[in-house]
Short mmCIF file of C-alpha atoms (C1' of nucleotides) in Angstrom, two decimals:
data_model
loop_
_atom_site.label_atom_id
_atom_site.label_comp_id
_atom_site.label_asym_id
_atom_site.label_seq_id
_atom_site.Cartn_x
_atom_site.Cartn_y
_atom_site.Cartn_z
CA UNK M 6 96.41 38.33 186.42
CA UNK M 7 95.67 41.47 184.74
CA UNK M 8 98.25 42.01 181.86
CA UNK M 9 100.65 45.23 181.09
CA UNK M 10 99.16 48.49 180.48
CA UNK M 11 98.60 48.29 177.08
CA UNK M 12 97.48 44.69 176.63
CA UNK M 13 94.70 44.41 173.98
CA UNK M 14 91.54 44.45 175.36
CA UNK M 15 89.69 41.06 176.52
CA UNK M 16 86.49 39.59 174.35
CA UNK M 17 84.30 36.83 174.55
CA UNK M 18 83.42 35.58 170.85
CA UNK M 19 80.26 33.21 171.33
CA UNK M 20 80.56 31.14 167.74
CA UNK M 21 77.32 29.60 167.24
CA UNK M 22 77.48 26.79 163.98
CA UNK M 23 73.86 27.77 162.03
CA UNK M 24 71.22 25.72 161.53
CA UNK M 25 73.69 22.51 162.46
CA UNK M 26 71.79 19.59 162.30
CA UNK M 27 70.55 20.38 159.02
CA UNK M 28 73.52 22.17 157.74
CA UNK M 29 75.51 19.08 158.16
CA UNK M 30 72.64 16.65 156.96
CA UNK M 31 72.81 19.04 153.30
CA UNK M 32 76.31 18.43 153.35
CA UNK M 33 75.88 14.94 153.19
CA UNK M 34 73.06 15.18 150.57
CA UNK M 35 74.04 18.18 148.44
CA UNK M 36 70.95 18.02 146.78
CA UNK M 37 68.51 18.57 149.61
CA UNK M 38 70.23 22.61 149.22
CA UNK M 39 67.54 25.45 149.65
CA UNK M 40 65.26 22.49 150.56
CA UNK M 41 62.92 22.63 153.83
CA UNK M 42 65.12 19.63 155.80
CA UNK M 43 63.65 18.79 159.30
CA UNK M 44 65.49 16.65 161.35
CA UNK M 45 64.45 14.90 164.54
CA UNK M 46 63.21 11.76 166.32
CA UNK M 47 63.50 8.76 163.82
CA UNK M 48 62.57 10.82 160.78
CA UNK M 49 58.99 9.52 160.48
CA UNK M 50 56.40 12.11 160.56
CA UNK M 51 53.98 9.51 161.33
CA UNK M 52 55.46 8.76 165.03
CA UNK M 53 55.86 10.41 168.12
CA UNK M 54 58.91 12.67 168.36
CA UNK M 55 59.85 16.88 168.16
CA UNK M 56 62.31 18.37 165.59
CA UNK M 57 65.39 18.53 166.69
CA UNK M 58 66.64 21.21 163.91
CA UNK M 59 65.07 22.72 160.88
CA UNK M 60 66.46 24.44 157.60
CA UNK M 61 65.68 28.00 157.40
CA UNK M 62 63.51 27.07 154.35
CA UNK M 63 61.35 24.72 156.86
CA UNK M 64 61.35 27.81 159.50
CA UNK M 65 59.93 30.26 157.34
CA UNK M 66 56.84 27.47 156.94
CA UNK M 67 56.82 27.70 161.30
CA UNK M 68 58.44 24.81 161.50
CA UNK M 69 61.58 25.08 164.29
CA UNK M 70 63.10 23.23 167.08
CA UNK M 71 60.69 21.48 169.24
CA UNK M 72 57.94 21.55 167.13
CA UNK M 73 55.76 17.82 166.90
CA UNK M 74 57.17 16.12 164.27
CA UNK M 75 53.32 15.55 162.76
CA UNK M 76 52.56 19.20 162.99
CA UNK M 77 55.47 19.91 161.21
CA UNK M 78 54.26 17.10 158.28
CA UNK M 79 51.40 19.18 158.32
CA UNK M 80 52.85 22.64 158.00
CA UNK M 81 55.39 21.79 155.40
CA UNK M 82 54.64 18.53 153.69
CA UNK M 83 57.46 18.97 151.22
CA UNK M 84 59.37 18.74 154.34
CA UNK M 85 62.61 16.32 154.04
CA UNK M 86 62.45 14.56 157.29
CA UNK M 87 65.81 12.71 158.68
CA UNK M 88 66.34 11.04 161.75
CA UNK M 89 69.08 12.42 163.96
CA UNK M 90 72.09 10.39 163.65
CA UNK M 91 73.94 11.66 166.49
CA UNK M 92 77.39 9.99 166.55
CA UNK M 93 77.87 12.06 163.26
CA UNK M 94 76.99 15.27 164.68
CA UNK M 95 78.90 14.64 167.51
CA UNK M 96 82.27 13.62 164.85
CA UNK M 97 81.51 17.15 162.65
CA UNK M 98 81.09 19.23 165.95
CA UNK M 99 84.49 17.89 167.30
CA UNK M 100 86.37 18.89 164.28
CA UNK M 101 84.22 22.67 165.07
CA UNK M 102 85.88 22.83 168.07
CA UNK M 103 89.22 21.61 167.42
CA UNK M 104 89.46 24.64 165.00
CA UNK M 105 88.08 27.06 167.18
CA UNK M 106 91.14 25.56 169.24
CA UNK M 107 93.72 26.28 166.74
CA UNK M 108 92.72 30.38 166.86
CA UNK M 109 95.75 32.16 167.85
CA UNK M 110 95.68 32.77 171.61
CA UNK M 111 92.45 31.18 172.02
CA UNK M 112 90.51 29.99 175.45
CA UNK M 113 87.47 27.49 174.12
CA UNK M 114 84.59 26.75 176.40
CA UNK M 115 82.33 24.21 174.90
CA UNK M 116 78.52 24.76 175.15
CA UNK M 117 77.10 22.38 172.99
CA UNK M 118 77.36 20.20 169.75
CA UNK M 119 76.76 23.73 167.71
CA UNK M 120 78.48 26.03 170.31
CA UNK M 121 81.50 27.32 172.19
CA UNK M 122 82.87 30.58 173.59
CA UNK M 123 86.20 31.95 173.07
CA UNK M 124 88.36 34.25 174.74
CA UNK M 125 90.50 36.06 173.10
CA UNK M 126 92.56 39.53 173.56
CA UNK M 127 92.72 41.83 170.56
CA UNK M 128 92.25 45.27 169.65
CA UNK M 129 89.93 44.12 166.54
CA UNK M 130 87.64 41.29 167.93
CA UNK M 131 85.51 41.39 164.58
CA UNK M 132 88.94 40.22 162.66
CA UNK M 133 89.07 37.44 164.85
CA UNK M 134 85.71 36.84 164.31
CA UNK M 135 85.74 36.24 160.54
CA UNK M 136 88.93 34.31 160.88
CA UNK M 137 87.00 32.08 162.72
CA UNK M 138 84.16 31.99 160.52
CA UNK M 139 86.24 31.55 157.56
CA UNK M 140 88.37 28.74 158.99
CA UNK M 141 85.05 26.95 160.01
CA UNK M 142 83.55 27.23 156.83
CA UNK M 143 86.79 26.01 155.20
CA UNK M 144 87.61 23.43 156.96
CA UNK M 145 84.22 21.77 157.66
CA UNK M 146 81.91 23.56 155.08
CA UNK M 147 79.39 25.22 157.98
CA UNK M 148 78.31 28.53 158.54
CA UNK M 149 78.27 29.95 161.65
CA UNK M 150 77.36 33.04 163.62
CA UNK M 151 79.74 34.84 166.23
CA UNK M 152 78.56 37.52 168.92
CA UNK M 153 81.12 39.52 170.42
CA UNK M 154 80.49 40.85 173.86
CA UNK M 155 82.90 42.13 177.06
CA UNK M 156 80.97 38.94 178.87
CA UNK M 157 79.63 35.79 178.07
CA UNK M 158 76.08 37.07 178.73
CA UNK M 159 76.29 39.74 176.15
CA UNK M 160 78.30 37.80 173.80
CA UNK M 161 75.74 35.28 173.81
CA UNK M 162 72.68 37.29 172.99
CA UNK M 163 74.88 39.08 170.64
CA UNK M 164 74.69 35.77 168.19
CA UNK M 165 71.18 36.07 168.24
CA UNK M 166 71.33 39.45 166.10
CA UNK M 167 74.09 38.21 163.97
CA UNK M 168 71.79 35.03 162.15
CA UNK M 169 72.77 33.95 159.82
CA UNK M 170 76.06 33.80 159.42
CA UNK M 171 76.92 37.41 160.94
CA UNK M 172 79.26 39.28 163.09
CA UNK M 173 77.72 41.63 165.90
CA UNK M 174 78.94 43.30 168.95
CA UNK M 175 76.70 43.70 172.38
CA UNK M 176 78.84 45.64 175.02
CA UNK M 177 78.31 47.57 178.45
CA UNK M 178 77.97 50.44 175.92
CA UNK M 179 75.12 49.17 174.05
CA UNK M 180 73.07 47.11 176.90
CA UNK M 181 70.43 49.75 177.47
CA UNK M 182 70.11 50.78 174.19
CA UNK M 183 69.84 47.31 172.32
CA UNK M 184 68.28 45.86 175.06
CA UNK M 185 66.61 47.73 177.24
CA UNK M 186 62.89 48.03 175.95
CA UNK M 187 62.86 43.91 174.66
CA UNK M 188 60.81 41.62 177.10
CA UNK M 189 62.89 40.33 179.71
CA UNK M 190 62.06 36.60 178.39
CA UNK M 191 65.14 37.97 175.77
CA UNK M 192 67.84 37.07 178.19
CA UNK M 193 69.77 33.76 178.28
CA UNK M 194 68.60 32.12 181.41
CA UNK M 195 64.77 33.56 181.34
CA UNK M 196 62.23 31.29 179.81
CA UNK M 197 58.41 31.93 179.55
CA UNK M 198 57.76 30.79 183.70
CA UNK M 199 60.15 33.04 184.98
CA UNK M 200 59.45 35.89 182.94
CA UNK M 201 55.89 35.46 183.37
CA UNK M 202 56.33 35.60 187.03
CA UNK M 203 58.58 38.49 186.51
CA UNK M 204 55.35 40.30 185.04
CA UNK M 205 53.18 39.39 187.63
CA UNK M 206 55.57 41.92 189.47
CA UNK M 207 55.45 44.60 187.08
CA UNK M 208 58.73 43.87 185.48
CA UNK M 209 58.16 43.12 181.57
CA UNK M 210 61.21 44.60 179.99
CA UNK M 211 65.00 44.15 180.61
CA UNK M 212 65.61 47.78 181.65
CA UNK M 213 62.59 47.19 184.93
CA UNK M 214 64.30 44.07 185.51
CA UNK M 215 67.57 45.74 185.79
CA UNK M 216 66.31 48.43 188.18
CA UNK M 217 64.53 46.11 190.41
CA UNK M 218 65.60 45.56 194.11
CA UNK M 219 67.17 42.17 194.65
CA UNK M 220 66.14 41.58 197.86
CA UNK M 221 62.97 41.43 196.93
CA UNK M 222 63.06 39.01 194.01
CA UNK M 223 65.43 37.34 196.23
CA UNK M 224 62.42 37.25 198.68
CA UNK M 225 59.91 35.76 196.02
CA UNK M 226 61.68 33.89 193.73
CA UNK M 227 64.49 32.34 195.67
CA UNK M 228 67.70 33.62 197.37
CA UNK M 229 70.00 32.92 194.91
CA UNK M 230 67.99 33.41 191.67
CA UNK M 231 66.08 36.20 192.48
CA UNK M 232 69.13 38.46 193.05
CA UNK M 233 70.86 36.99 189.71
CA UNK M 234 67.50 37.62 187.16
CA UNK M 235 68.64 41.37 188.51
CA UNK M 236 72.09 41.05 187.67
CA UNK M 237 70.73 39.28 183.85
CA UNK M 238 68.88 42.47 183.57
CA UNK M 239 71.79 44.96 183.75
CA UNK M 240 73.87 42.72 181.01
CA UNK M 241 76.39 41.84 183.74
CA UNK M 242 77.32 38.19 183.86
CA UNK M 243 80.68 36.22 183.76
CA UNK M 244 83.72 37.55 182.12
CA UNK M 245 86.30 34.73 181.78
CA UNK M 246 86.10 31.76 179.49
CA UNK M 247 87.05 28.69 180.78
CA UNK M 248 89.07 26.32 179.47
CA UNK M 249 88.82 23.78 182.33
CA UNK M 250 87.11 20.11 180.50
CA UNK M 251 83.76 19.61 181.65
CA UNK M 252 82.63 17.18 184.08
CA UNK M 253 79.46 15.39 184.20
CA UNK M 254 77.33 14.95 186.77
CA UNK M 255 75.13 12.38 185.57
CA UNK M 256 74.16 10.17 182.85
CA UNK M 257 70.62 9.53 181.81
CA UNK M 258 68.43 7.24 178.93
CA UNK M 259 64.64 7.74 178.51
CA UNK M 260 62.58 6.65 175.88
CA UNK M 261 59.08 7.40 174.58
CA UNK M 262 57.12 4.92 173.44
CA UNK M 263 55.15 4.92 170.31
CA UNK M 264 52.22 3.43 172.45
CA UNK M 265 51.55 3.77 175.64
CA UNK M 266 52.30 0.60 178.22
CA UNK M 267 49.77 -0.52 180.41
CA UNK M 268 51.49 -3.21 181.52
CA UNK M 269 53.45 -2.94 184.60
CA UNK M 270 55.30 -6.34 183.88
CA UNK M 271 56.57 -4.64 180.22
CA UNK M 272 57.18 -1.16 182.43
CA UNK M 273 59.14 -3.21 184.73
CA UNK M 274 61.38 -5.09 181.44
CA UNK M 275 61.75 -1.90 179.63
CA UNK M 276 63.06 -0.03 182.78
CA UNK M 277 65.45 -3.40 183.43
CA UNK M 278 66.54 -2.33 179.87
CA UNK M 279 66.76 1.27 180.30
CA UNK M 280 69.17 0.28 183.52
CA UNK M 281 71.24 -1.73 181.83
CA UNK M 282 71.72 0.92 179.02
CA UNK M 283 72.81 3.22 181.56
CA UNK M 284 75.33 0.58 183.81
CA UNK M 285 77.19 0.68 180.50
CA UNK M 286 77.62 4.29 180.64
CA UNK M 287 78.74 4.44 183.72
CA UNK M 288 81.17 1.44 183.06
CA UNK M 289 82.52 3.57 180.34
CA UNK M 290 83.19 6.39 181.93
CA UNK M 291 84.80 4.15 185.05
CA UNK M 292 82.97 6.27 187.58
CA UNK M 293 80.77 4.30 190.21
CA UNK M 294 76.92 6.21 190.24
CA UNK M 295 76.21 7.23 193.71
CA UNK M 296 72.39 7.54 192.94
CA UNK M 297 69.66 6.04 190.63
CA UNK M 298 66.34 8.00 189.62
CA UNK M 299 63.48 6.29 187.57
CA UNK M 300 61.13 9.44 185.70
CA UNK M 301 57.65 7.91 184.51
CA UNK M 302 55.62 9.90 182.45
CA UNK M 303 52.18 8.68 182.98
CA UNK M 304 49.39 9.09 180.08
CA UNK M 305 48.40 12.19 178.83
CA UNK M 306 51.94 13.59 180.22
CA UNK M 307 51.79 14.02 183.58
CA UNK M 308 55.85 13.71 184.91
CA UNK M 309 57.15 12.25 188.18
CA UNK M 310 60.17 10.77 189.17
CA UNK M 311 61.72 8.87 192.43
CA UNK M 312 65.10 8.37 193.28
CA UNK M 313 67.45 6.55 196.00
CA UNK M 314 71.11 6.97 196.83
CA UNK M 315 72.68 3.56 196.92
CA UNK M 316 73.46 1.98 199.67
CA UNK M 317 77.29 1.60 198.11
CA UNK M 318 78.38 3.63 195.45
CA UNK M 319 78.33 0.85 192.29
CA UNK M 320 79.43 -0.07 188.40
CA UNK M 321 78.08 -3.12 188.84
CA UNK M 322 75.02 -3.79 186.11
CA UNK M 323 73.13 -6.22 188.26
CA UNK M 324 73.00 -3.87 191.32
CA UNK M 325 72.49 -0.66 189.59
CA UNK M 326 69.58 -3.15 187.75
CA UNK M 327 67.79 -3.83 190.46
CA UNK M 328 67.96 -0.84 192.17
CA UNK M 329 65.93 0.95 189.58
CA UNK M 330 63.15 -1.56 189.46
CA UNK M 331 63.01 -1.21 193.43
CA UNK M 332 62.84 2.76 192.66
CA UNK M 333 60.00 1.80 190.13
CA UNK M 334 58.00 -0.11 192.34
CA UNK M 335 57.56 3.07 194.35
CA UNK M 336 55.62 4.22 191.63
CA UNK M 337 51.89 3.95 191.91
CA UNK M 338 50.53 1.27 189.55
CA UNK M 339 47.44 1.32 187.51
CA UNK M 340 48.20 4.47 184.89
CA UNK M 341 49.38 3.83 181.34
CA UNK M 342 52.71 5.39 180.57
CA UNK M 343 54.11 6.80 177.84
CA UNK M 344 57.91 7.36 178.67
CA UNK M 345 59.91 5.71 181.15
CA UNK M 346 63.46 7.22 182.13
CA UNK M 347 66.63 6.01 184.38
CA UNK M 348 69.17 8.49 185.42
CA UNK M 349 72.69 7.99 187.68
CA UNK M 350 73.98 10.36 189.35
CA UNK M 351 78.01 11.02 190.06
CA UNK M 352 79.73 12.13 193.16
CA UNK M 353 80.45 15.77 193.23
CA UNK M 354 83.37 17.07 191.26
"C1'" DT V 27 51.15 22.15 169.17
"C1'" DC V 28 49.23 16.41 171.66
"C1'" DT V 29 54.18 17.67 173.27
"C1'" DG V 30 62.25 14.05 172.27
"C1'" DG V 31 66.38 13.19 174.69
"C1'" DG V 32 70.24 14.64 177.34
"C1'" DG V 33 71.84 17.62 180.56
"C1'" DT V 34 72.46 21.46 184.69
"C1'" DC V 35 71.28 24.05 188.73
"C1'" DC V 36 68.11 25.85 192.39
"C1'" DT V 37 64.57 25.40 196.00
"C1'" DA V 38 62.12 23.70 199.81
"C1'" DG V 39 60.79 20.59 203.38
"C1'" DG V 40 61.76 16.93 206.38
"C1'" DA V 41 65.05 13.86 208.73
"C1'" DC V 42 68.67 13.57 211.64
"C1'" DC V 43 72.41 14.99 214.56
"C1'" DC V 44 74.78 17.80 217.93
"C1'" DT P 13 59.21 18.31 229.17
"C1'" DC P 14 56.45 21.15 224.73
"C1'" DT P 15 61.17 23.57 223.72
"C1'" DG P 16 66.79 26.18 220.29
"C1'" DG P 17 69.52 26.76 216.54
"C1'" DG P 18 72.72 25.25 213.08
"C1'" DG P 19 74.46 22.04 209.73
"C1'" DT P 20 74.01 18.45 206.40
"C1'" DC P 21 71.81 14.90 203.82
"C1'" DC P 22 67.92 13.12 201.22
"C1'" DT P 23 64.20 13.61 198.11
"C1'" DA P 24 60.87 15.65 194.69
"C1'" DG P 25 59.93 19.05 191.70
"C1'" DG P 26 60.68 23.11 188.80
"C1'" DA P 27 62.94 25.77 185.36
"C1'" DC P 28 66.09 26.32 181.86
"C1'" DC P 29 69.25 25.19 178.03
"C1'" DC P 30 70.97 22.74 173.67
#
DNA sequence: TCTGGGGTCCTAGGACCC
DNA sequence: TCTGGGGTCCTAGGACCC
């Protein structure tokens, strides 16, 4: 499928909205502008729950995305604190994409509420990029950031030098140089377990990463990632946007409870509930769930989960009901628990 | 720092079958 | 009788991302 000769070039634009949740929250409530706005959990300080999103006014106090919403009270009291009202989100970051949509010759591949990748082919993928910047702002009143890159990979990190609101370019050209000395904890798909394993093997920066043998890391960290943290480290990574809708594989509800249950009888009604929250999911989205987990975290957070595969693929409430409570009673009793989960799983796609 | 909620994919071991 | 090898499913847990 490669086009004529002199086809404009193909780029990956990765167009990530800034600061969303909060962005959209101070365009609801104009004046909360310039303010530190934290939103997250049911907006009360006081109770259990992370931040979901800060305001760059709240960030530059350390407050940011998954911080406790008390330490966050604590660290910027003038805080405004919102709960997150997702079904709005969800309605702004639909009208996000649909523009993103309307660019001229434009592949979209949702990530996200706040992002999306785009493929495009152009000789001047910065011009596309502020189109797309300016159409979003106009047309929704958000800021956002796009990273251009000749892969999905590079475009991604690429957003994370354009904040706020800026245009930069990461390319074959540029991988060593940008990123070759930064810790390899830098690359999309590396968090702080893997790259602290990486170290334990000598390999702290991108540039070691990319020169290590993948047979080994294949040997030591698993067959299939091993060989692929190799590939992260030499910027190589996916080239084609896709278009294709997403399908899910599963649909989940957990909930955390502002004090811990000790009660197996209320463990046992609040799963029941959990369930039924869940059979309507599935009943929405007409597919029949194939297998039911139950997570319990147990007090102070320890995290386990059990699952079964049904004995007949179902949609039926009362079925998928009880088979989480048999699931539950797996569990060992005895332990006070402070968030109970239920999760269905879909056939393969 | 006292740690949300909703997802995805990978790994490894055991069961089971031929 | 004491011993193969491959394939697939099931289950639990880990890691990562938004």
């Amino acid at each position: 499928m490669s086009g004529p000769p002199d086809a404009d070039p193909a780029w990956v634009l990765h167009v990530d909205l800034d600061q969303f949740l909060a962005a959209v929250e101070v365009l609801r409530h104009p004046e909360l502008a310039g303010r530190p706005v934290v939103v997250g959990g049911r907006g009360d300080p006081t109770q259990r729950g992370v931040v979901a999103a800060a305001s760059y006014p709240a960030r530059e106090h350390g407050v940011r995305a998954g911080t406790p919403l008390r330490t966050a009270a604590k660290r910027c009291p003038d805080a405004v604190f919102l709960p997150a009202d997702n079904p709005h989100y969800e309605e702004v970051s639909e009208r996000v994409m649909a523009i993103l949509r309307d660019t001229p010759g434009a592949v979209v591949e949702v990530m996200g509420w706040d992002e999306a990748f785009v493929g495009v082919r152009t000789a001047d993928p910065e011009a596309t990029a502020r189109a797309i910047q300016a159409a979003v702002l106009d047309g929704t009143g958000l800021h956002c950031t796009v990273g251009i890159g000749d892969n999905l990979l590079r475009a991604k990190i690429a957003t994370g030098f354009g904040k706020p609101a800026g245009v930069h370019r990461l390319t074959a050209d540029t991988w060593d140089e940008v990123m070759g000395d930064r810790p390899t904890r830098a690359l999309w798909g590396i968090g702080a377990k893997t790259a602290a394993a990486l170290a334990e093997r000598g390999l702290t920066t991108v540039r070691e990463l990319g020169a290590a043998d993948p047979e080994a890391l294949a040997a030591e960290l698993g067959p299939m990632l091993g060989p692929w943290y190799v590939q992260l480290g030499r910027g190589i990574g996916r080239r084609e946007v896709s278009a294709t809708p997403w399908v899910r594989r599963s649909r989940s509800r957990e909930t955390t409870f502002q004090t811990d249950l000790d009660d197996w009888d209320r463990i046992r009604t609040e799963t029941a509930a959990l369930a039924r929250r869940v059979a309507d999911d599935i009943t929405a989205d007409g597919r029949p769930a194939l297998r039911v987990a139950v997570k319990v975290r147990f007090v102070p957070f320890t995290t386990r989960s059990r699952s079964k595969t049904l004995p007949t693929p179902t949609t039926d409430a009362t079925a998928f009901e009880a088979a989480a409570l048999e699931v539950l009673d797996r569990f060992r009793r005895g332990r006070a628990v402070r968030l109970l989960g239920v999760r269905a799983e879909y056939e393969k796609p």
